[in-house]
XYZ file of C-alpha atoms in Angstrom:
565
model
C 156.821 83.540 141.270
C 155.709 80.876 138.634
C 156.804 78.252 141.357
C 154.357 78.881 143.798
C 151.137 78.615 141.543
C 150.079 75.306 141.267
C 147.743 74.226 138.199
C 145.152 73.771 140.422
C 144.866 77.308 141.812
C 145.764 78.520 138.517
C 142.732 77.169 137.298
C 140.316 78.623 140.042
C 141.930 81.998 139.461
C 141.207 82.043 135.517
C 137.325 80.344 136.514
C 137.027 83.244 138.789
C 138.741 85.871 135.941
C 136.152 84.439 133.798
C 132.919 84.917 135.946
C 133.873 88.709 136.860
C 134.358 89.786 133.648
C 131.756 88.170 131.846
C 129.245 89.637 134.568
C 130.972 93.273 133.673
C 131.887 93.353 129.704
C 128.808 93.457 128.204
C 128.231 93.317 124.124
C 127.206 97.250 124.287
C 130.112 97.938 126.235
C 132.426 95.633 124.714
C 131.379 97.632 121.367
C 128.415 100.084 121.857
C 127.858 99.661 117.735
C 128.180 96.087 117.835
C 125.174 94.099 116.014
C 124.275 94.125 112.044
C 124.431 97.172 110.887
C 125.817 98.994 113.473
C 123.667 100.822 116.913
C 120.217 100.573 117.461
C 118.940 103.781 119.409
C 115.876 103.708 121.386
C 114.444 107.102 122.712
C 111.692 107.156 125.063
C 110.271 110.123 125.001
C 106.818 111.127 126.866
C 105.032 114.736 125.946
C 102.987 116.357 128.631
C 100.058 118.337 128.188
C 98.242 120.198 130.950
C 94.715 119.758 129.915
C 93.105 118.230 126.854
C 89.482 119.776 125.716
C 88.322 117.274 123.027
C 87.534 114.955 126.029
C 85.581 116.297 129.342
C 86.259 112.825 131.089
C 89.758 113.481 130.511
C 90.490 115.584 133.167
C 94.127 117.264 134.482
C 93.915 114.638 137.405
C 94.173 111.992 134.743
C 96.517 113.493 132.671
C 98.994 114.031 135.962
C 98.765 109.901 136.842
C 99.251 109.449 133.461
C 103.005 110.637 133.548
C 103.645 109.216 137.109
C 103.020 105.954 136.236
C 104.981 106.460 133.046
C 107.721 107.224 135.239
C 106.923 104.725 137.577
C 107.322 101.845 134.871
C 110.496 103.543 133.606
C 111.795 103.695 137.080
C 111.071 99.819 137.274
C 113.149 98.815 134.438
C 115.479 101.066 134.911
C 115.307 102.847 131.637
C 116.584 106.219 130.823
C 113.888 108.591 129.067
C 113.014 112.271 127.905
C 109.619 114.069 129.099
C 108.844 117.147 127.272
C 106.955 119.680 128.433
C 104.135 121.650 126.943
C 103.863 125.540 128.049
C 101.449 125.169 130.636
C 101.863 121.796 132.200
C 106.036 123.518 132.390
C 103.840 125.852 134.956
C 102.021 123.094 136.795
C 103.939 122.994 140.369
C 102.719 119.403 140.399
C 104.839 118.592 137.143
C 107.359 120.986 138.455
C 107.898 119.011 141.552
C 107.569 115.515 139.829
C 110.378 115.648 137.288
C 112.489 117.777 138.983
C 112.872 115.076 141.667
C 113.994 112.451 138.711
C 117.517 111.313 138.593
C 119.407 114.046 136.260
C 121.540 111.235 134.873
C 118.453 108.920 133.854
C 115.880 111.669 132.717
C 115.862 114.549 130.298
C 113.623 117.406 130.760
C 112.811 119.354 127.125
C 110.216 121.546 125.605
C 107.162 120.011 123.644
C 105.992 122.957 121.095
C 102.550 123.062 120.752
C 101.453 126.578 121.811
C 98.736 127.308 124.966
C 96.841 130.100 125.081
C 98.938 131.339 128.435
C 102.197 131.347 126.266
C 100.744 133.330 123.479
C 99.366 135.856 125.840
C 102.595 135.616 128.371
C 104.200 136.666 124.890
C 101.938 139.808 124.091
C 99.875 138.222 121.705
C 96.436 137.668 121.151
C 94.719 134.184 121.544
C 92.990 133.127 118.605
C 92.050 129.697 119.344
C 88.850 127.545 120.583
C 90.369 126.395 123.338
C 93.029 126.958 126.276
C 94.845 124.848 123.765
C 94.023 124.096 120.389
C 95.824 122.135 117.885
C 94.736 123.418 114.723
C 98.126 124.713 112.514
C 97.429 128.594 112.729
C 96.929 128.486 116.483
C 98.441 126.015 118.075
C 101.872 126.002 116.122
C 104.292 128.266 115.313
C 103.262 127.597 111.879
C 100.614 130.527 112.816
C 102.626 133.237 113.876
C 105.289 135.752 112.039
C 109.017 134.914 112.565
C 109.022 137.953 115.320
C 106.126 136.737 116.908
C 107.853 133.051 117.302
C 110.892 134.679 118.706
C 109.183 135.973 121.263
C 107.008 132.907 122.218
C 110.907 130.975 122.213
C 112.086 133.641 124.794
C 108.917 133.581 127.455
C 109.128 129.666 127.252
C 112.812 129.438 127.655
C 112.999 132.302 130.776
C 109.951 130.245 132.768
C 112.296 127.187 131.935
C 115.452 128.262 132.970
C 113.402 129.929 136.188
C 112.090 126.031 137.303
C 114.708 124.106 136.038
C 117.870 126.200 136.399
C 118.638 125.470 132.436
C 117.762 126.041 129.159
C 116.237 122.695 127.541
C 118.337 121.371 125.039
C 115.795 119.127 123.479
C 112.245 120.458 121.514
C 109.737 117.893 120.295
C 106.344 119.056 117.930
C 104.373 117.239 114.990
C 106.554 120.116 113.382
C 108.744 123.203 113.744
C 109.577 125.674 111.234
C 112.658 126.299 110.351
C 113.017 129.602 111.842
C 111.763 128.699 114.725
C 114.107 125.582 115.137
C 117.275 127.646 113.828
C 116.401 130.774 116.652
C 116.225 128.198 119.054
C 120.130 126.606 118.277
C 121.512 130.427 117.537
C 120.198 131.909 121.140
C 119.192 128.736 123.093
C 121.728 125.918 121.825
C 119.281 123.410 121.508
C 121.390 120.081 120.766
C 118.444 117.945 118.990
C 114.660 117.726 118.137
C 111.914 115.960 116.754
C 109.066 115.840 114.516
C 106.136 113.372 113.297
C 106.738 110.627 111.283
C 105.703 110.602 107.611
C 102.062 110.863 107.568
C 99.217 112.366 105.111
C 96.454 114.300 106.127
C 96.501 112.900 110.090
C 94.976 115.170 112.001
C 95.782 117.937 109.397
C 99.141 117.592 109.413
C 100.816 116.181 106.011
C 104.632 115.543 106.294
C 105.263 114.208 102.887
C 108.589 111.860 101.141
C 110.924 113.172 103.880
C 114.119 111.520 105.523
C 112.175 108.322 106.201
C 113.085 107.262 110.304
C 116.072 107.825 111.855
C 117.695 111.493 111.837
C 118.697 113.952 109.349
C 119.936 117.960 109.424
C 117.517 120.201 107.753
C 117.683 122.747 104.999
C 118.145 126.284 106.652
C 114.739 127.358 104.870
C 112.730 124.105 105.072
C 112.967 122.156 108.181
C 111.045 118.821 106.661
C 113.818 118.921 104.064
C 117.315 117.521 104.305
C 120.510 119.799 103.513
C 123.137 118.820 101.167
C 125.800 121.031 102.872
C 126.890 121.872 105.911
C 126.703 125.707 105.467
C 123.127 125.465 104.229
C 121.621 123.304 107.228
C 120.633 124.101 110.600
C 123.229 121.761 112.802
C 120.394 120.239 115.014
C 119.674 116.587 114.211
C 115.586 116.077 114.030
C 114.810 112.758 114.838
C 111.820 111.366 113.397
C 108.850 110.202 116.176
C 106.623 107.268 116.719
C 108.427 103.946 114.933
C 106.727 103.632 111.937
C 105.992 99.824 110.834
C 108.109 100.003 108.006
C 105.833 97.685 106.045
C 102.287 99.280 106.492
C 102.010 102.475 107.775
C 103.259 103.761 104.086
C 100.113 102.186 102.169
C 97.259 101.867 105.353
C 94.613 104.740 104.672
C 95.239 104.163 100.813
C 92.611 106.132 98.808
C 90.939 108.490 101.945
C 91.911 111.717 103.013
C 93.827 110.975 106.053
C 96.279 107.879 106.250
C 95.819 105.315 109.287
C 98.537 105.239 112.109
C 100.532 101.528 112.447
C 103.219 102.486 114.929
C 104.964 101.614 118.391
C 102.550 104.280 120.226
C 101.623 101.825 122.957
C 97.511 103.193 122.785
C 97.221 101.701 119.348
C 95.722 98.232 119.309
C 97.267 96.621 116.184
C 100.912 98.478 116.637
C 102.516 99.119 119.461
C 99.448 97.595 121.707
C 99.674 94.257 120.483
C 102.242 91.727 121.800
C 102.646 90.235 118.540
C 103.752 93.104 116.722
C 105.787 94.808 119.451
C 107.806 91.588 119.261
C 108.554 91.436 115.803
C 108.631 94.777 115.285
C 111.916 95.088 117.675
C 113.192 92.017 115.902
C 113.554 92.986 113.021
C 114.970 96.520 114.491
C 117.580 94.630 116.234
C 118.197 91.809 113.885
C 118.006 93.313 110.120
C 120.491 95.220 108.771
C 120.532 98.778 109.156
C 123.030 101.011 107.262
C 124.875 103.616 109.898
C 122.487 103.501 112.899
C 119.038 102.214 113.552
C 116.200 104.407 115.254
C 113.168 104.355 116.852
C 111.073 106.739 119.698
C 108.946 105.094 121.927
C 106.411 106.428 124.469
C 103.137 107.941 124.420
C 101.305 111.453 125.190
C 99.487 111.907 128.442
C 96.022 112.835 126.423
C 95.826 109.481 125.429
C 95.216 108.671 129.148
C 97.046 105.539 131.394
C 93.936 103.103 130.998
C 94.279 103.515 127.236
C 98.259 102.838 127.151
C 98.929 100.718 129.849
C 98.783 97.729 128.094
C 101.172 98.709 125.113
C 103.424 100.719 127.941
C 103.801 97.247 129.807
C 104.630 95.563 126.977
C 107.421 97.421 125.715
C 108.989 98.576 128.598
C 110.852 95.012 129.783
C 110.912 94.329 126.324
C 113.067 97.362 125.722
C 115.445 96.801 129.054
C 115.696 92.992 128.177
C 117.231 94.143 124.554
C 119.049 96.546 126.220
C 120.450 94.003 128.548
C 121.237 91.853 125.645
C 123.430 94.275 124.041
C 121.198 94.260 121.123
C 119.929 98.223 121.582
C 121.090 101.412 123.269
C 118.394 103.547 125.394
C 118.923 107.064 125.234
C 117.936 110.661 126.512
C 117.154 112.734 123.254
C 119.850 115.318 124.479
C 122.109 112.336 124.630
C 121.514 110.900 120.349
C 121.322 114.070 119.389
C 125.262 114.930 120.634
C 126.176 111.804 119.953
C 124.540 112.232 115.827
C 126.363 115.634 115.610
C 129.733 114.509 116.864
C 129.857 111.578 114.557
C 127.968 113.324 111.283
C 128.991 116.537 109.912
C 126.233 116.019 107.591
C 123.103 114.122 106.955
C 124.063 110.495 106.636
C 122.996 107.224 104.587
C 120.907 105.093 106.396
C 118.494 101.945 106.008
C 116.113 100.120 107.570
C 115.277 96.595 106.402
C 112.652 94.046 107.119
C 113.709 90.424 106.398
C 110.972 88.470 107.469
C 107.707 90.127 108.439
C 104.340 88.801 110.941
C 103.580 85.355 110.644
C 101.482 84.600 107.855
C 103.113 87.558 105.225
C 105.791 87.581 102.649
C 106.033 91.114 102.607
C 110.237 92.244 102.375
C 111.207 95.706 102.345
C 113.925 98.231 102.298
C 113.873 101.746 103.416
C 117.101 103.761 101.917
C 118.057 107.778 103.229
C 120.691 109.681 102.008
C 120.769 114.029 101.862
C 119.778 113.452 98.318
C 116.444 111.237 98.105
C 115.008 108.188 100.123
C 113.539 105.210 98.086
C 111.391 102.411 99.111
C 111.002 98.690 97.737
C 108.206 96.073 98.621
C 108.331 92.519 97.891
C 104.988 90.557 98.425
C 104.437 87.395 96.240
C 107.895 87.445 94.514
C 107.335 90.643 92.596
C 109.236 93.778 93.063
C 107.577 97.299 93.221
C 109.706 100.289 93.851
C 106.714 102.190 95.551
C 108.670 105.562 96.496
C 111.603 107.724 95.317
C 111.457 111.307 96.773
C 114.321 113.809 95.603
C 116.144 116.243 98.251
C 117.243 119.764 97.281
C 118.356 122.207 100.239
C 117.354 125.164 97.855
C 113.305 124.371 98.060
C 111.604 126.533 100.898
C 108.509 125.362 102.891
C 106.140 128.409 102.941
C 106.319 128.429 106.526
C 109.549 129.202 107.206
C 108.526 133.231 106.324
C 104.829 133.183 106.471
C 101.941 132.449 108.459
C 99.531 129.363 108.057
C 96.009 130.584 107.472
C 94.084 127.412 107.872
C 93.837 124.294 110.071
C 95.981 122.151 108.429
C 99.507 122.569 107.456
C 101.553 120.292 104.746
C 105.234 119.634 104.012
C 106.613 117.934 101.037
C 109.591 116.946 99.071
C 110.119 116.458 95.618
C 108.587 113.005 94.157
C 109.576 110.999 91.295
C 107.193 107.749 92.156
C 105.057 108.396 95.021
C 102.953 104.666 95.838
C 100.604 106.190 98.097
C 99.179 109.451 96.807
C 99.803 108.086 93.090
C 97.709 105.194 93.895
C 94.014 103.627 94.848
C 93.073 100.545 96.292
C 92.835 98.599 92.880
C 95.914 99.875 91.524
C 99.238 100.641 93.357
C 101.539 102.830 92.170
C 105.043 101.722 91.536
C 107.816 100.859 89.296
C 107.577 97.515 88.442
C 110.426 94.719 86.779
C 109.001 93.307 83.388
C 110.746 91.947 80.299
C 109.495 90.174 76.971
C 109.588 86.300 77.321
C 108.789 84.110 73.826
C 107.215 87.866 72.772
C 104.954 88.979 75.845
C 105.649 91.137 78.338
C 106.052 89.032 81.930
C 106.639 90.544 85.551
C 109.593 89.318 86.567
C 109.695 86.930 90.271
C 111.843 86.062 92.248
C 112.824 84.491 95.407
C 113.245 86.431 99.047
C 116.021 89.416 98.467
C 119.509 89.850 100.367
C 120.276 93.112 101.870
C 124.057 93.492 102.671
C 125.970 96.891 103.721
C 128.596 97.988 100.942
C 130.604 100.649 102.952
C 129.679 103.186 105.334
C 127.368 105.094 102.329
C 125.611 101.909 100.311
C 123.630 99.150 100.210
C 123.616 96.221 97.944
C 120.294 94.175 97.314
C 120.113 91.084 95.015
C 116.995 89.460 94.055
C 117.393 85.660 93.029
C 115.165 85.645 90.310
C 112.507 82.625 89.178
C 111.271 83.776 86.239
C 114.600 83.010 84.948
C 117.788 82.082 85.829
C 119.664 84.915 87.352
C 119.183 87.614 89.406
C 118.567 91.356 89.737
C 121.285 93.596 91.669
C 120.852 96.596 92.519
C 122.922 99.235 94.289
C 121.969 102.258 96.055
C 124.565 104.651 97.343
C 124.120 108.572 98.498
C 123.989 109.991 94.762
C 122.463 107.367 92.736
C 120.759 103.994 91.990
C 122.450 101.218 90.047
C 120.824 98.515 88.392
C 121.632 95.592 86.747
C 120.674 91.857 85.906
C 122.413 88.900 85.780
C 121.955 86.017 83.480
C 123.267 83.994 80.960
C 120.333 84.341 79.180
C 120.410 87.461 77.060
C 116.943 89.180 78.246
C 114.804 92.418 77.112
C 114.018 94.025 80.704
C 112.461 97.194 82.027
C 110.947 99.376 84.474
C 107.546 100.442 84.290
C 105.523 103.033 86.451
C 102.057 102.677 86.616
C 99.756 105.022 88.578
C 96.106 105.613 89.416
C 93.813 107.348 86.414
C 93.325 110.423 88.720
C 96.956 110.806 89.815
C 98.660 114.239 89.273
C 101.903 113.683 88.105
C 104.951 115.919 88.062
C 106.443 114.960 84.771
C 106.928 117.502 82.383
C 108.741 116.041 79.777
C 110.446 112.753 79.429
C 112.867 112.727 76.898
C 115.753 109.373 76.266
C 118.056 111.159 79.135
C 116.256 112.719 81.764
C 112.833 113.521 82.603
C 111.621 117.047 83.599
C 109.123 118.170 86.485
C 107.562 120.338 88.117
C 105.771 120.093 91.854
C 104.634 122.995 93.991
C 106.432 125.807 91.457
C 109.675 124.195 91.868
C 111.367 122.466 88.460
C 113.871 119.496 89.175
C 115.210 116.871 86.786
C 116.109 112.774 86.619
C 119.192 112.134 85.053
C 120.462 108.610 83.466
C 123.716 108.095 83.742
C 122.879 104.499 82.017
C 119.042 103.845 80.466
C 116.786 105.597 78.729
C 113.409 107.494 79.310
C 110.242 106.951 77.069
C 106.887 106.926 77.351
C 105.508 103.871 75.388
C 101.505 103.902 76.188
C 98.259 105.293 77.798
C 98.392 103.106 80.880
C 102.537 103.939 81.751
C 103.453 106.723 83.391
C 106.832 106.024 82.270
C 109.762 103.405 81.095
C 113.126 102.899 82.244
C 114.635 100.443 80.436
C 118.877 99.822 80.452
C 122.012 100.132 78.202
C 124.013 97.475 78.164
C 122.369 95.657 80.870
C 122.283 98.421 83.375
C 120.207 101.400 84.515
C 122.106 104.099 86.452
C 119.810 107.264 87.933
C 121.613 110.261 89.093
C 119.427 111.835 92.257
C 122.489 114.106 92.967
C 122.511 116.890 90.036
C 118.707 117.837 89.339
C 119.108 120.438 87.970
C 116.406 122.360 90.553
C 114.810 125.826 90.316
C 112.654 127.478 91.823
């Protein structure tokens, strides 16, 4: 056969092989993980309320062309998406009819649970609330009802469901589920994943405190905000955390009031996910910085927050997200979709990271967000200095209070167990954090540095090194799903430590901080740090507590804490 191909054909066949498959092999499906640090998930997902009370001038009308132009500009870009359904829009022929005429294979249909009066009552139960729906934690959640009282709720939501839609929804969205509520809903219903609201203190009364920061995690059979350690003591349903925090501000913006400020991709907000500028960078350095395992972030608004007010931020996104999805660079998903794909490829909660490399034009600010099941820890650069601002310990073992009882006011809080907390722990004119130091020529310096690297060390750590200027060397420091190494590197022999400084007021949970480990205590649970390398001490009035290293290194053990409760 050779014979009859010429070179010249043979070259217009191989121009031609070319063009076809480079118009077919994309980089997500040449490897749907390709990128640093593996896949970047997007979830659009768009909750639907029937009527909203704290507004007259937001009327049903508006909340209805609210979600059709949401799925209008999702239609447009072709981008695949989850609406979830509050009880009574679910009952709303005009909702009925809308999304049951999207394409099955594009859209996902779930359950948003906040709680209407027509569900309570639908489920024999008196209405306690101010409104048709009210949002406050003992009325509106199922924070505010007994574990039977939830069960039934689950079953007259999931029959009117299955009645409209033919199916039982396998994803449920809130600010927050219980855990018994969550686990009924995977035992009888089969539920496949869910979601709840990013970390946040005091907003609108809801406190979700030093969880699994972004991405997804399986929770503790009798704590839903907290991670499991093993598989037999979590329920298997992957919550995703909501709303894209900015990884940089959100933590500290509020800092000193009551309720913390909101910096995320919610497209109404007008410095977040409303502003060009920070939409842009903030999926830069989603795509581009390293993540550890997978990358994650929910876009997509509420209908209460009306089209006029999220148009702009909507617009925005939207290419933005099919253009990056285009690229290769991210993978849009339904929730159903992450959530089979998380449980197929993690039997249990796994490490993850999300880094920021370079931040808006005109900061220095560097970060690094670290999850494993065992703890989550934070560090900020700004102006060459270091500050660990958070470390939150895991433990499957510690309940949330709402798991078997009833909230009895407004508000409703979940926490973890903290060993530096940077934003509670702190006031405007003095953050909270541990801090690098070391005695140069006999005082004590803070240690600078240059901008730090962030590299993957396996599928379970990260390494970060810190190029030091206040002397020559550097700080490295690994973090892996147990424990925290640290260690610097110099020729230059050097007296270094760790100090935590907090606010005056700050209530702290130390107990007792002896050379090995320290002891606490926080909401009637006891827990323990361990050294494996460094000791504990408490040298003055104005530190919390030192850390300083053994033979160059400090080692932390956040896997045996030795918890009670």
């Amino acid at each position: 056969m050779r014979n009859y191909i010429t070179k010249p054909f043979l070259g217009i066949f191989l121009v031609f092989l070319t063009i076809v498959l480079s118009s077919w092999i994309t980089p997500e499906k040449i490897n749907p993980e390709a990128g640093k640090g593996g896949l970047k998930i997007v979830n659009i997902v768009n909750f639907i309320r029937l009527l909203e009370p704290r507004d007259p001038k937001i009327t049903q009308e508006v909340l209805y062309k609210t979600v059709v132009k949401q799925v209008e500009i999702m239609k447009k870009y072709n981008l695949r998406g989850t609406f979830l359904l509050q009880y009574d829009a679910l009952m709303d022929q005009r909702y009925q009819k809308l999304l049951s005429g999207l394409p099955k294979n594009s859209f996902e249909i779930g359950a948003w649970w906040e709680l209407p009066q027509p569900l309570i009552e639908k489920a024999g139960i008196k209405w306690r609330g101010r409104y048709p729906w009210d949002w406050h934690a003992d009325v509106g959640f199922a924070t505010g009802y007994t574990p039977k009282e939830r069960e039934k709720i689950i079953d007259v939501y999931m029959a009117d469901f299955k009645k409209i839609f033919c199916y039982y929804p396998k994803s449920v969205g809130s600010w927050f589920i219980d855990a018994h509520t969550l686990n009924y809903m995977y035992e009888k219903y089969h539920i496949v994943a869910s979601s709840n609201c990013k970390d946040q203190y005091g907003t609108d009364g809801y406190t979700l405190w030093g969880g699994y920061w972004n991405q997804a995690y399986y929770p503790s059979k009798i704590n839903s905000y907290m991670p499991a350690q093993n598989a037999e003591n979590q329920i298997p349903v992957p919550i995703f955390r909501m709303l894209g925090s900015d990884p940089v501000r959100q933590y500290d913006t509020g800092l000193g009031t009551q309720r913390q400020g909101v910096i995320t991709l919610e497209p109404v907000y007008k410095f977040g996910g409303g502003d060009e500028k920070w939409v842009n960078w903030f999926f830069q350095t989603f795509t581009q910085d390293r993540s550890l395992g997978f990358n994650y972030t929910q876009a997509g608004q509420e209908n209460s927050f009306t089209w006029d007010e999220m148009a702009k931020g909507f617009e925005i996104q939207m290419p933005l997200i099919a253009k990056l999805r285009d690229e290769g660079k991210l993978k849009v998903e339904t929730m159903e979709e992450s959530g089979l794909w998380f449980s197929k490829k993690y039997k249990v909660t796994p490490a993850t990271s999300f880094s920021v490399t370079k931040d808006l034009e005109g900061s220095d600010l560097k970060t690094i967000w670290y999850n494993s099941r065992f703890y989550r820890i934070n560090m900020l650069w700004e102006n060459g200095s270091l500050r660990i601002r958070d470390i939150h310990l895991f433990n499957e073992n510690f309940p949330d209070k709402y798991t078997t009882e009833i909230a009895t006011s407004n508000e409703c809080s979940f926490y973890t167990l903290p060993i530096v907390d940077g934003y509670i722990w702190s006031k405007k004119d003095k953050l909270s954090g541990l801090r690098l130091k070391a005695l140069i020529d006999g005082k004590e310096v803070l240690l600078k540095g240059n901008d730090p690297i962030f590299t993957d060390n396996g599928l379970n750590s990260v390494h970060v090194s810190w190029p030091l200027t206040s002397i020559k060397g550097s700080l490295e420091l690994d973090l892996s799903e147990k424990q925290m190494n640290i260690k610097l590197v110099s020729k230059t022999a050097l007296n270094w430590y760790l100090d935590l400084t907090t606010a005056d007021f700050a209530q702290l949970p130390f107990n007792k901080i002896s050379s090995a480990q320290v002891d606490c205590n926080f909401e009637g649970a006891s827990y323990s740090l361990k050294a494996n390398k460094g000791t504990f001490s408490k040298p003055e009035k104005d530190i919390a507590l030192r850390l300083k290293p053994v033979n160059n290194m400090v080692s932390l053990n956040f896997g045996e804490i030795n918890f009670k409760k």
